[in-house]
C-alpha atoms as a PDB file:
ATOM      1  CA  MET A   1     109.153 103.887  90.385  1.00  0.00           C
ATOM      2  CA  LEU A   2     107.531 101.476  92.540  1.00  0.00           C
ATOM      3  CA  PHE A   3     104.780 101.798  94.971  1.00  0.00           C
ATOM      4  CA  HIS A   4     103.154  99.831  97.430  1.00  0.00           C
ATOM      5  CA  VAL A   5      99.405 100.763  97.748  1.00  0.00           C
ATOM      6  CA  ARG A   6      96.631  99.649 100.595  1.00  0.00           C
ATOM      7  CA  MET A   7      93.116 100.043  99.214  1.00  0.00           C
ATOM      8  CA  ASP A   8      90.301  99.620 101.709  1.00  0.00           C
ATOM      9  CA  VAL A   9      87.152  99.698  99.950  1.00  0.00           C
ATOM     10  CA  ASN A  10      83.896 100.738 101.803  1.00  0.00           C
ATOM     11  CA  ILE A  11      80.568 100.627  99.283  1.00  0.00           C
ATOM     12  CA  PRO A  12      77.816 102.279 101.211  1.00  0.00           C
ATOM     13  CA  ALA A  13      75.452  99.661 102.328  1.00  0.00           C
ATOM     14  CA  ASP A  14      72.339 101.551 100.907  1.00  0.00           C
ATOM     15  CA  MET A  15      73.697 101.247  97.635  1.00  0.00           C
ATOM     16  CA  PRO A  16      71.771  99.297  95.167  1.00  0.00           C
ATOM     17  CA  ALA A  17      73.068  95.887  94.161  1.00  0.00           C
ATOM     18  CA  ASP A  18      72.881  96.638  90.412  1.00  0.00           C
ATOM     19  CA  VAL A  19      74.833  99.885  90.781  1.00  0.00           C
ATOM     20  CA  ALA A  20      77.458  98.161  92.976  1.00  0.00           C
ATOM     21  CA  ASN A  21      77.788  95.385  90.644  1.00  0.00           C
ATOM     22  CA  GLU A  22      78.482  97.540  87.455  1.00  0.00           C
ATOM     23  CA  ILE A  23      81.119  99.902  89.211  1.00  0.00           C
ATOM     24  CA  LYS A  24      82.878  96.641  90.581  1.00  0.00           C
ATOM     25  CA  SER A  25      82.606  95.149  86.763  1.00  0.00           C
ATOM     26  CA  ARG A  26      84.194  98.381  85.638  1.00  0.00           C
ATOM     27  CA  GLU A  27      86.938  98.457  88.346  1.00  0.00           C
ATOM     28  CA  LYS A  28      88.021  94.812  87.425  1.00  0.00           C
ATOM     29  CA  ALA A  29      88.183  95.455  83.826  1.00  0.00           C
ATOM     30  CA  TYR A  30      90.232  98.565  84.370  1.00  0.00           C
ATOM     31  CA  SER A  31      92.616  96.904  86.985  1.00  0.00           C
ATOM     32  CA  GLN A  32      93.218  93.884  84.436  1.00  0.00           C
ATOM     33  CA  GLU A  33      94.079  96.445  81.509  1.00  0.00           C
ATOM     34  CA  LEU A  34      96.517  98.020  83.957  1.00  0.00           C
ATOM     35  CA  GLN A  35      97.999  94.649  85.221  1.00  0.00           C
ATOM     36  CA  ARG A  36      98.334  93.712  81.623  1.00  0.00           C
ATOM     37  CA  SER A  37     100.575  96.876  80.829  1.00  0.00           C
ATOM     38  CA  GLY A  38     102.464  96.232  83.931  1.00  0.00           C
ATOM     39  CA  LYS A  39     101.639  99.227  85.596  1.00  0.00           C
ATOM     40  CA  TRP A  40      99.696  97.218  88.292  1.00  0.00           C
ATOM     41  CA  ARG A  41     102.496  94.661  89.016  1.00  0.00           C
ATOM     42  CA  HIS A  42     100.915  92.676  92.072  1.00  0.00           C
ATOM     43  CA  ILE A  43      97.660  92.609  93.692  1.00  0.00           C
ATOM     44  CA  TRP A  44      96.609  90.874  96.933  1.00  0.00           C
ATOM     45  CA  ARG A  45      93.569  90.540  98.767  1.00  0.00           C
ATOM     46  CA  ILE A  46      93.878  91.108 102.467  1.00  0.00           C
ATOM     47  CA  ALA A  47      91.881  88.116 103.971  1.00  0.00           C
ATOM     48  CA  GLY A  48      88.931  88.791 105.966  1.00  0.00           C
ATOM     49  CA  GLU A  49      88.809  92.483 104.573  1.00  0.00           C
ATOM     50  CA  TYR A  50      87.423  94.328 101.619  1.00  0.00           C
ATOM     51  CA  ALA A  51      90.913  95.539 101.053  1.00  0.00           C
ATOM     52  CA  ASN A  52      93.938  94.773  98.938  1.00  0.00           C
ATOM     53  CA  PHE A  53      97.979  95.342  98.724  1.00  0.00           C
ATOM     54  CA  SER A  54      98.952  96.363  95.363  1.00  0.00           C
ATOM     55  CA  VAL A  55     102.451  97.052  93.706  1.00  0.00           C
ATOM     56  CA  PHE A  56     102.428  99.425  91.090  1.00  0.00           C
ATOM     57  CA  ASP A  57     105.436 100.416  88.531  1.00  0.00           C
ATOM     58  CA  VAL A  58     104.905 103.856  87.174  1.00  0.00           C
ATOM     59  CA  GLU A  59     107.091 106.822  85.681  1.00  0.00           C
ATOM     60  CA  SER A  60     105.843 109.318  88.440  1.00  0.00           C
ATOM     61  CA  ASN A  61     103.762 110.414  91.271  1.00  0.00           C
ATOM     62  CA  ALA A  62     101.848 112.275  89.222  1.00  0.00           C
ATOM     63  CA  GLU A  63     100.766 108.898  87.112  1.00  0.00           C
ATOM     64  CA  LEU A  64     100.018 106.804  90.096  1.00  0.00           C
ATOM     65  CA  HIS A  65      97.725 109.615  91.238  1.00  0.00           C
ATOM     66  CA  ASP A  66      95.800 109.577  87.972  1.00  0.00           C
ATOM     67  CA  ILE A  67      95.606 105.982  87.686  1.00  0.00           C
ATOM     68  CA  LEU A  68      94.310 105.837  91.516  1.00  0.00           C
ATOM     69  CA  ILE A  69      91.448 108.549  91.007  1.00  0.00           C
ATOM     70  CA  ALA A  70      90.621 106.989  87.674  1.00  0.00           C
ATOM     71  CA  LEU A  71      89.571 103.731  89.509  1.00  0.00           C
ATOM     72  CA  PRO A  72      85.879 103.196  89.396  1.00  0.00           C
ATOM     73  CA  LEU A  73      85.857 102.459  92.866  1.00  0.00           C
ATOM     74  CA  PHE A  74      87.885 105.433  94.069  1.00  0.00           C
ATOM     75  CA  PRO A  75      85.268 107.405  95.789  1.00  0.00           C
ATOM     76  CA  TYR A  76      84.680 104.764  98.037  1.00  0.00           C
ATOM     77  CA  MET A  77      88.176 103.978  98.916  1.00  0.00           C
ATOM     78  CA  LYS A  78      90.864 104.824 101.731  1.00  0.00           C
ATOM     79  CA  ILE A  79      94.204 104.459 100.033  1.00  0.00           C
ATOM     80  CA  SER A  80      97.436 104.860 101.327  1.00  0.00           C
ATOM     81  CA  VAL A  81     100.831 104.976  99.248  1.00  0.00           C
ATOM     82  CA  THR A  82     104.182 103.953 100.211  1.00  0.00           C
ATOM     83  CA  PRO A  83     107.205 104.812  97.747  1.00  0.00           C
ATOM     84  CA  LEU A  84     109.410 101.544  97.364  1.00  0.00           C
ATOM     85  CA  CYS A  85     113.168 101.137  96.104  1.00  0.00           C
ATOM     86  CA  ARG A  86     115.382  97.969  95.773  1.00  0.00           C
ATOM     87  CA  HIS A  87     116.727  96.757  99.014  1.00  0.00           C
ATOM     88  CA  PRO A  88     120.466  96.371  98.894  1.00  0.00           C
ATOM     89  CA  SER A  89     120.595  92.878 100.660  1.00  0.00           C
ATOM     90  CA  SER A  90     117.819  91.617  97.822  1.00  0.00           C
ATOM     91  CA  VAL A  91     119.181  88.480  96.031  1.00  0.00           C
ATOM     92  CA  ARG A  92     117.133  89.308  93.134  1.00  0.00           C
ATOM     93  CA  ASP A  93     118.372  91.609  90.382  1.00  0.00           C
ATOM     94  CA  ASN A  94     114.971  92.409  88.497  1.00  0.00           C
ATOM     95  CA  ASP A  95     113.393  94.134  91.326  1.00  0.00           C
ATOM     96  CA  ALA A  96     113.838  97.440  90.409  1.00  0.00           C
END
């Protein structure tokens, strides 16, 4: 199942820099692990914002939920999820 996910990050301004950096380091390692596994297929920064658009390829809504709540930055995120399916006009056969 494919999902388009927007993640907007809002780290509190009063969070100590060393704490924020440690959380971001764990976030990067976790997200790269998911990218290598194929579950996090795409990640795109939204220019001018601390936000991204991502595409996940997972087995279920529950798996996506578990992945998202395990993100180290999850407590500081607003997340919106849109399920995706292949468009019949697509010229690519490997979109599924």
